[in-house]
Amino acid sequence: MAEILVLGGGVCGLGTALMLAHDGHEVTVLERDPQPPPASAGEAWQAWERRGVAQFHQPHFVQARGRHVLDTELPDVRDALLAAGAVWVDQLGDLPSTVEDRAARPDDDRFRTITGRRPVVEYAFARAAQDEPRVDVRRGVTVTDLVTGTSTLSGVPHVAGGRTAAGDVVRADLVVDAMGRRSVVPRLLEAAGARPCYEEAEDCGFMYFTRYFQRRAGGPRPATPFVSAVGSFSILTLPSDRDTWSLTVFASSHDRPLTRLRHTDRWTAVVAACPRYADALDGEPLTDVLPMSGVIDRYRRLAVDGTPVATGIALVADAWACTNPSVGRGITLGLMHAARLREVVRTELGKPAVFADAWDAATESDLTPWYRFTVQGDRARLAQIDALREGREVEVPADPRSTLVRSMFVAMRYDADVYCAVTEVGSCQALPQEVFDRPGMVDRIMAVARGRKAPPAAPGPTRAELLALLS
Ligand SMILES: Cc1cc2nc3c(=O)[nH]c(=O)nc-3n(C[C@H](O)[C@H](O)[C@H](O)COP(=O)(O)OP(=O)(O)OC[C@H]3O[C@@H](n4cnc5c(N)ncnc54)[C@H](O)[C@@H]3O)c2cc1C
């Protein structure tokens, strides 16, 4: 069995470490933040200082596919999550009243997930890691350099470990970069003599304003839809552990007047003006409005012109690619990525050049399509928002693919199978193309949508009313 070094002890770094340890490897995790997980999930929310994760108190949701990965790869974490008060959520719960066939299906369970506030989710991973004898999590340790060993490919450095700020060297058969969206590994690789890795990066273009609430004793739980586009902004509620929920308004970061959503009174006025979401204000506020912007869409690849820039290292989860978080896929995709890494480690570890190619191929085939799909969706929504706030007509692309996607959103309001297919995409179980490739699916979507109109816009303030509420 191998020695593996994981850089970064966030959710996906710990998930990766646990999966590899369950296969018998000895795993060391180096995490910059010093505080260990607190004694309880409640303290994790209130007192766990995690400066290394800027989004620690931002809304988080684990998609059903993430729960499937926990079921098969990390049942210990799933059980720790449930023990920490995480909540079961049925992602088919928003089935529109216009769908007539409401009968349960034998495989409906695959749409149920387990989720909680981010500190609570991370607490579950951290406790499971603490209990795993083959995982050694060293906190308060910053990685400052990569250490190289004997190259197996001419001119390509081989990473053989990491050096910490204190000057200690940890050697390993494989180094996994799980340092998140701000990982400095590309710079460390260049300092170790590697060519620059391939990188695409842009501001995802959204800003987020979130407040958390908890159900009052005897009070109602909000029965709001998950997410709706209300003209030039969107609104999102996420059910969470212990009868808590997050309520987020997000908009284009170029929309200056909407930066006033950071003021609690204006934020509340805007939410109250959205009839389907006003109920979610009826709880005990746990926070003020938590603003966040400057979130980057970034994709990195170590294979450049068909050759790895380095061997002995694998990028995983956000350190590989991260996107606009409003679709809530980061942790789920990161766990899928970690599970894939486990498979490649099983067959290719010990053959650095083969491993590098296999890891690149696995990432490109299984994960990159999700990155591209998410970025594409963001751009479409931002174009729509920009048109609405500038008072322009929203452009409706007429190409066959766009027509099919629009028809799917119409058909899902009437046909349970199409609704399930859309939810499969939302919960990371299938890419749109996989759904469209199913025999008969395209014909069905087009037949159900024929003659029917696009769903009406979610009720809420007009642009003029919105600006008045914020002024
Ligand atoms: C506003 C917002 C909302 C989000 N909502 C969701 C959601 O609803 N659902 C979802 O699935 N995802 C969501 N995400 C994405 C999710 O937070 C990430 O996908 C997830 O945190 C990735 O986990 P990770 O372990 O890869 O990285 P991180 O959680 O970022 O962890 C990286 C770790 O590396 C450590 N580190 C960094 N540099 C060093 C160093 N030099 N030495 C040692 N350690 C280091 C950091 O301290 C940190 O602990 C959201 C993101 C944002 C920004």
mmCIF file with all atom_site columns, C-alpha atoms and ligand atoms in Angstrom, residues 7-13 30-33 50 52-53 55 58-62 118 122 141-143 178-181 184 208 238 292 295 316-319 325 328-332, ligand 1:
data_model
loop_
_atom_site.group_PDB
_atom_site.id
_atom_site.type_symbol
_atom_site.label_atom_id
_atom_site.label_alt_id
_atom_site.label_comp_id
_atom_site.label_asym_id
_atom_site.label_entity_id
_atom_site.label_seq_id
_atom_site.pdbx_PDB_ins_code
_atom_site.Cartn_x
_atom_site.Cartn_y
_atom_site.Cartn_z
_atom_site.occupancy
_atom_site.B_iso_or_equiv
_atom_site.pdbx_formal_charge
_atom_site.auth_seq_id
_atom_site.auth_comp_id
_atom_site.auth_asym_id
_atom_site.auth_atom_id
_atom_site.pdbx_PDB_model_num
ATOM   1  C CA  . LEU A 1 7   ? -2.921  19.055 0.420  1.00 0.00 ? 7   LEU A CA  1
ATOM   2  C CA  . GLY A 1 8   ? -5.957  20.774 1.970  1.00 0.00 ? 8   GLY A CA  1
ATOM   3  C CA  . GLY A 1 9   ? -8.386  19.386 4.528  1.00 0.00 ? 9   GLY A CA  1
ATOM   4  C CA  . GLY A 1 10  ? -11.726 20.761 3.302  1.00 0.00 ? 10  GLY A CA  1
ATOM   5  C CA  . VAL A 1 11  ? -14.725 18.537 2.570  1.00 0.00 ? 11  VAL A CA  1
ATOM   6  C CA  . CYS A 1 12  ? -13.300 17.041 -0.628 1.00 0.00 ? 12  CYS A CA  1
ATOM   7  C CA  . GLY A 1 13  ? -9.723  16.749 0.654  1.00 0.00 ? 13  GLY A CA  1
ATOM   8  C CA  . LEU A 1 30  ? -1.975  18.974 5.549  1.00 0.00 ? 30  LEU A CA  1
ATOM   9  C CA  . GLU A 1 31  ? -4.471  21.723 6.391  1.00 0.00 ? 31  GLU A CA  1
ATOM   10 C CA  . ARG A 1 32  ? -3.521  25.359 6.852  1.00 0.00 ? 32  ARG A CA  1
ATOM   11 C CA  . ASP A 1 33  ? -6.288  26.303 9.320  1.00 0.00 ? 33  ASP A CA  1
ATOM   12 C CA  . ARG A 1 50  ? -12.164 28.203 8.931  1.00 0.00 ? 50  ARG A CA  1
ATOM   13 C CA  . GLY A 1 52  ? -9.207  28.972 4.520  1.00 0.00 ? 52  GLY A CA  1
ATOM   14 C CA  . VAL A 1 53  ? -12.767 28.412 3.264  1.00 0.00 ? 53  VAL A CA  1
ATOM   15 C CA  . GLN A 1 55  ? -17.652 30.232 1.735  1.00 0.00 ? 55  GLN A CA  1
ATOM   16 C CA  . GLN A 1 58  ? -22.494 30.470 2.676  1.00 0.00 ? 58  GLN A CA  1
ATOM   17 C CA  . PRO A 1 59  ? -25.448 28.251 1.684  1.00 0.00 ? 59  PRO A CA  1
ATOM   18 C CA  . HIS A 1 60  ? -24.570 24.676 0.796  1.00 0.00 ? 60  HIS A CA  1
ATOM   19 C CA  . PHE A 1 61  ? -26.589 21.745 -0.493 1.00 0.00 ? 61  PHE A CA  1
ATOM   20 C CA  . VAL A 1 62  ? -25.434 18.194 -1.163 1.00 0.00 ? 62  VAL A CA  1
ATOM   21 C CA  . ARG A 1 118 ? -21.528 23.686 5.399  1.00 0.00 ? 118 ARG A CA  1
ATOM   22 C CA  . GLU A 1 122 ? -17.538 19.462 7.075  1.00 0.00 ? 122 GLU A CA  1
ATOM   23 C CA  . VAL A 1 141 ? 0.306   23.331 8.535  1.00 0.00 ? 141 VAL A CA  1
ATOM   24 C CA  . THR A 1 142 ? 0.737   25.460 5.398  1.00 0.00 ? 142 THR A CA  1
ATOM   25 C CA  . VAL A 1 143 ? 2.161   23.860 2.264  1.00 0.00 ? 143 VAL A CA  1
ATOM   26 C CA  . ALA A 1 178 ? -7.312  19.573 -2.666 1.00 0.00 ? 178 ALA A CA  1
ATOM   27 C CA  . MET A 1 179 ? -6.503  23.165 -1.706 1.00 0.00 ? 179 MET A CA  1
ATOM   28 C CA  . GLY A 1 180 ? -9.730  24.464 -3.143 1.00 0.00 ? 180 GLY A CA  1
ATOM   29 C CA  . ARG A 1 181 ? -10.570 27.258 -5.540 1.00 0.00 ? 181 ARG A CA  1
ATOM   30 C CA  . VAL A 1 184 ? -1.478  27.740 -5.434 1.00 0.00 ? 184 VAL A CA  1
ATOM   31 C CA  . TYR A 1 208 ? -24.949 36.383 -3.293 1.00 0.00 ? 208 TYR A CA  1
ATOM   32 C CA  . LEU A 1 238 ? -32.023 25.409 0.924  1.00 0.00 ? 238 LEU A CA  1
ATOM   33 C CA  . MET A 1 292 ? -20.360 37.167 -1.234 1.00 0.00 ? 292 MET A CA  1
ATOM   34 C CA  . VAL A 1 295 ? -16.467 33.975 -7.078 1.00 0.00 ? 295 VAL A CA  1
ATOM   35 C CA  . VAL A 1 316 ? -9.105  17.088 -7.311 1.00 0.00 ? 316 VAL A CA  1
ATOM   36 C CA  . ALA A 1 317 ? -12.424 18.914 -6.696 1.00 0.00 ? 317 ALA A CA  1
ATOM   37 C CA  . ASP A 1 318 ? -12.257 22.743 -6.561 1.00 0.00 ? 318 ASP A CA  1
ATOM   38 C CA  . ALA A 1 319 ? -8.473  22.695 -6.991 1.00 0.00 ? 319 ALA A CA  1
ATOM   39 C CA  . PRO A 1 325 ? -22.073 27.848 -6.744 1.00 0.00 ? 325 PRO A CA  1
ATOM   40 C CA  . GLY A 1 328 ? -24.901 23.670 -5.613 1.00 0.00 ? 328 GLY A CA  1
ATOM   41 C CA  . ARG A 1 329 ? -22.707 21.115 -7.362 1.00 0.00 ? 329 ARG A CA  1
ATOM   42 C CA  . GLY A 1 330 ? -19.211 21.719 -5.939 1.00 0.00 ? 330 GLY A CA  1
ATOM   43 C CA  . ILE A 1 331 ? -19.157 19.154 -3.140 1.00 0.00 ? 331 ILE A CA  1
ATOM   44 C CA  . THR A 1 332 ? -21.036 16.552 -5.160 1.00 0.00 ? 332 THR A CA  1
HETATM 45 C C1  . LIG B 2 .   ? -20.876 31.008 -2.100 1.00 0.00 ? 1   LIG B C1  1
HETATM 46 C C2  . LIG B 2 .   ? -20.659 29.539 -2.316 1.00 0.00 ? 1   LIG B C2  1
HETATM 47 C C3  . LIG B 2 .   ? -21.709 28.644 -2.153 1.00 0.00 ? 1   LIG B C3  1
HETATM 48 C C4  . LIG B 2 .   ? -21.521 27.289 -2.418 1.00 0.00 ? 1   LIG B C4  1
HETATM 49 N N1  . LIG B 2 .   ? -22.591 26.448 -2.320 1.00 0.00 ? 1   LIG B N1  1
HETATM 50 C C5  . LIG B 2 .   ? -22.427 25.142 -2.599 1.00 0.00 ? 1   LIG B C5  1
HETATM 51 C C6  . LIG B 2 .   ? -23.516 24.234 -2.510 1.00 0.00 ? 1   LIG B C6  1
HETATM 52 O O1  . LIG B 2 .   ? -24.666 24.607 -2.242 1.00 0.00 ? 1   LIG B O1  1
HETATM 53 N N2  . LIG B 2 .   ? -23.274 22.926 -2.764 1.00 0.00 ? 1   LIG B N2  1
HETATM 54 C C7  . LIG B 2 .   ? -22.042 22.468 -3.110 1.00 0.00 ? 1   LIG B C7  1
HETATM 55 O O2  . LIG B 2 .   ? -21.881 21.269 -3.330 1.00 0.00 ? 1   LIG B O2  1
HETATM 56 N N3  . LIG B 2 .   ? -21.001 23.298 -3.210 1.00 0.00 ? 1   LIG B N3  1
HETATM 57 C C8  . LIG B 2 .   ? -21.165 24.618 -2.972 1.00 0.00 ? 1   LIG B C8  1
HETATM 58 N N4  . LIG B 2 .   ? -20.094 25.459 -3.070 1.00 0.00 ? 1   LIG B N4  1
HETATM 59 C C9  . LIG B 2 .   ? -18.813 24.913 -3.502 1.00 0.00 ? 1   LIG B C9  1
HETATM 60 C C10 . LIG B 2 .   ? -18.109 24.191 -2.352 1.00 0.00 ? 1   LIG B C10 1
HETATM 61 O O3  . LIG B 2 .   ? -17.924 25.087 -1.288 1.00 0.00 ? 1   LIG B O3  1
HETATM 62 C C11 . LIG B 2 .   ? -16.796 23.664 -2.856 1.00 0.00 ? 1   LIG B C11 1
HETATM 63 O O4  . LIG B 2 .   ? -17.010 22.913 -4.026 1.00 0.00 ? 1   LIG B O4  1
HETATM 64 C C12 . LIG B 2 .   ? -16.114 22.784 -1.826 1.00 0.00 ? 1   LIG B C12 1
HETATM 65 O O5  . LIG B 2 .   ? -15.774 23.524 -0.697 1.00 0.00 ? 1   LIG B O5  1
HETATM 66 C C13 . LIG B 2 .   ? -14.838 22.201 -2.405 1.00 0.00 ? 1   LIG B C13 1
HETATM 67 O O6  . LIG B 2 .   ? -14.165 21.492 -1.401 1.00 0.00 ? 1   LIG B O6  1
HETATM 68 P P1  . LIG B 2 .   ? -12.589 21.351 -1.437 1.00 0.00 ? 1   LIG B P1  1
HETATM 69 O O7  . LIG B 2 .   ? -12.256 20.446 -0.323 1.00 0.00 ? 1   LIG B O7  1
HETATM 70 O O8  . LIG B 2 .   ? -12.171 21.037 -2.814 1.00 0.00 ? 1   LIG B O8  1
HETATM 71 O O9  . LIG B 2 .   ? -12.034 22.829 -1.169 1.00 0.00 ? 1   LIG B O9  1
HETATM 72 P P2  . LIG B 2 .   ? -12.195 23.764 0.113  1.00 0.00 ? 1   LIG B P2  1
HETATM 73 O O10 . LIG B 2 .   ? -13.410 23.429 0.851  1.00 0.00 ? 1   LIG B O10 1
HETATM 74 O O11 . LIG B 2 .   ? -12.057 25.163 -0.391 1.00 0.00 ? 1   LIG B O11 1
HETATM 75 O O12 . LIG B 2 .   ? -10.946 23.395 1.014  1.00 0.00 ? 1   LIG B O12 1
HETATM 76 C C14 . LIG B 2 .   ? -9.643  23.735 0.644  1.00 0.00 ? 1   LIG B C14 1
HETATM 77 C C15 . LIG B 2 .   ? -8.781  23.617 1.900  1.00 0.00 ? 1   LIG B C15 1
HETATM 78 O O13 . LIG B 2 .   ? -7.409  23.798 1.552  1.00 0.00 ? 1   LIG B O13 1
HETATM 79 C C16 . LIG B 2 .   ? -6.783  24.519 2.588  1.00 0.00 ? 1   LIG B C16 1
HETATM 80 N N5  . LIG B 2 .   ? -5.585  25.160 2.050  1.00 0.00 ? 1   LIG B N5  1
HETATM 81 C C17 . LIG B 2 .   ? -5.517  26.138 1.104  1.00 0.00 ? 1   LIG B C17 1
HETATM 82 N N6  . LIG B 2 .   ? -4.228  26.464 0.867  1.00 0.00 ? 1   LIG B N6  1
HETATM 83 C C18 . LIG B 2 .   ? -3.469  25.666 1.672  1.00 0.00 ? 1   LIG B C18 1
HETATM 84 C C19 . LIG B 2 .   ? -2.063  25.520 1.878  1.00 0.00 ? 1   LIG B C19 1
HETATM 85 N N7  . LIG B 2 .   ? -1.174  26.269 1.211  1.00 0.00 ? 1   LIG B N7  1
HETATM 86 N N8  . LIG B 2 .   ? -1.636  24.599 2.765  1.00 0.00 ? 1   LIG B N8  1
HETATM 87 C C20 . LIG B 2 .   ? -2.512  23.813 3.445  1.00 0.00 ? 1   LIG B C20 1
HETATM 88 N N9  . LIG B 2 .   ? -3.860  23.925 3.285  1.00 0.00 ? 1   LIG B N9  1
HETATM 89 C C21 . LIG B 2 .   ? -4.328  24.829 2.415  1.00 0.00 ? 1   LIG B C21 1
HETATM 90 C C22 . LIG B 2 .   ? -7.853  25.535 3.018  1.00 0.00 ? 1   LIG B C22 1
HETATM 91 O O14 . LIG B 2 .   ? -7.608  26.041 4.311  1.00 0.00 ? 1   LIG B O14 1
HETATM 92 C C23 . LIG B 2 .   ? -9.127  24.679 2.944  1.00 0.00 ? 1   LIG B C23 1
HETATM 93 O O15 . LIG B 2 .   ? -9.400  24.061 4.162  1.00 0.00 ? 1   LIG B O15 1
HETATM 94 C C24 . LIG B 2 .   ? -20.257 26.816 -2.814 1.00 0.00 ? 1   LIG B C24 1
HETATM 95 C C25 . LIG B 2 .   ? -19.191 27.705 -2.968 1.00 0.00 ? 1   LIG B C25 1
HETATM 96 C C26 . LIG B 2 .   ? -19.389 29.059 -2.742 1.00 0.00 ? 1   LIG B C26 1
HETATM 97 C C27 . LIG B 2 .   ? -18.237 30.004 -2.979 1.00 0.00 ? 1   LIG B C27 1
#
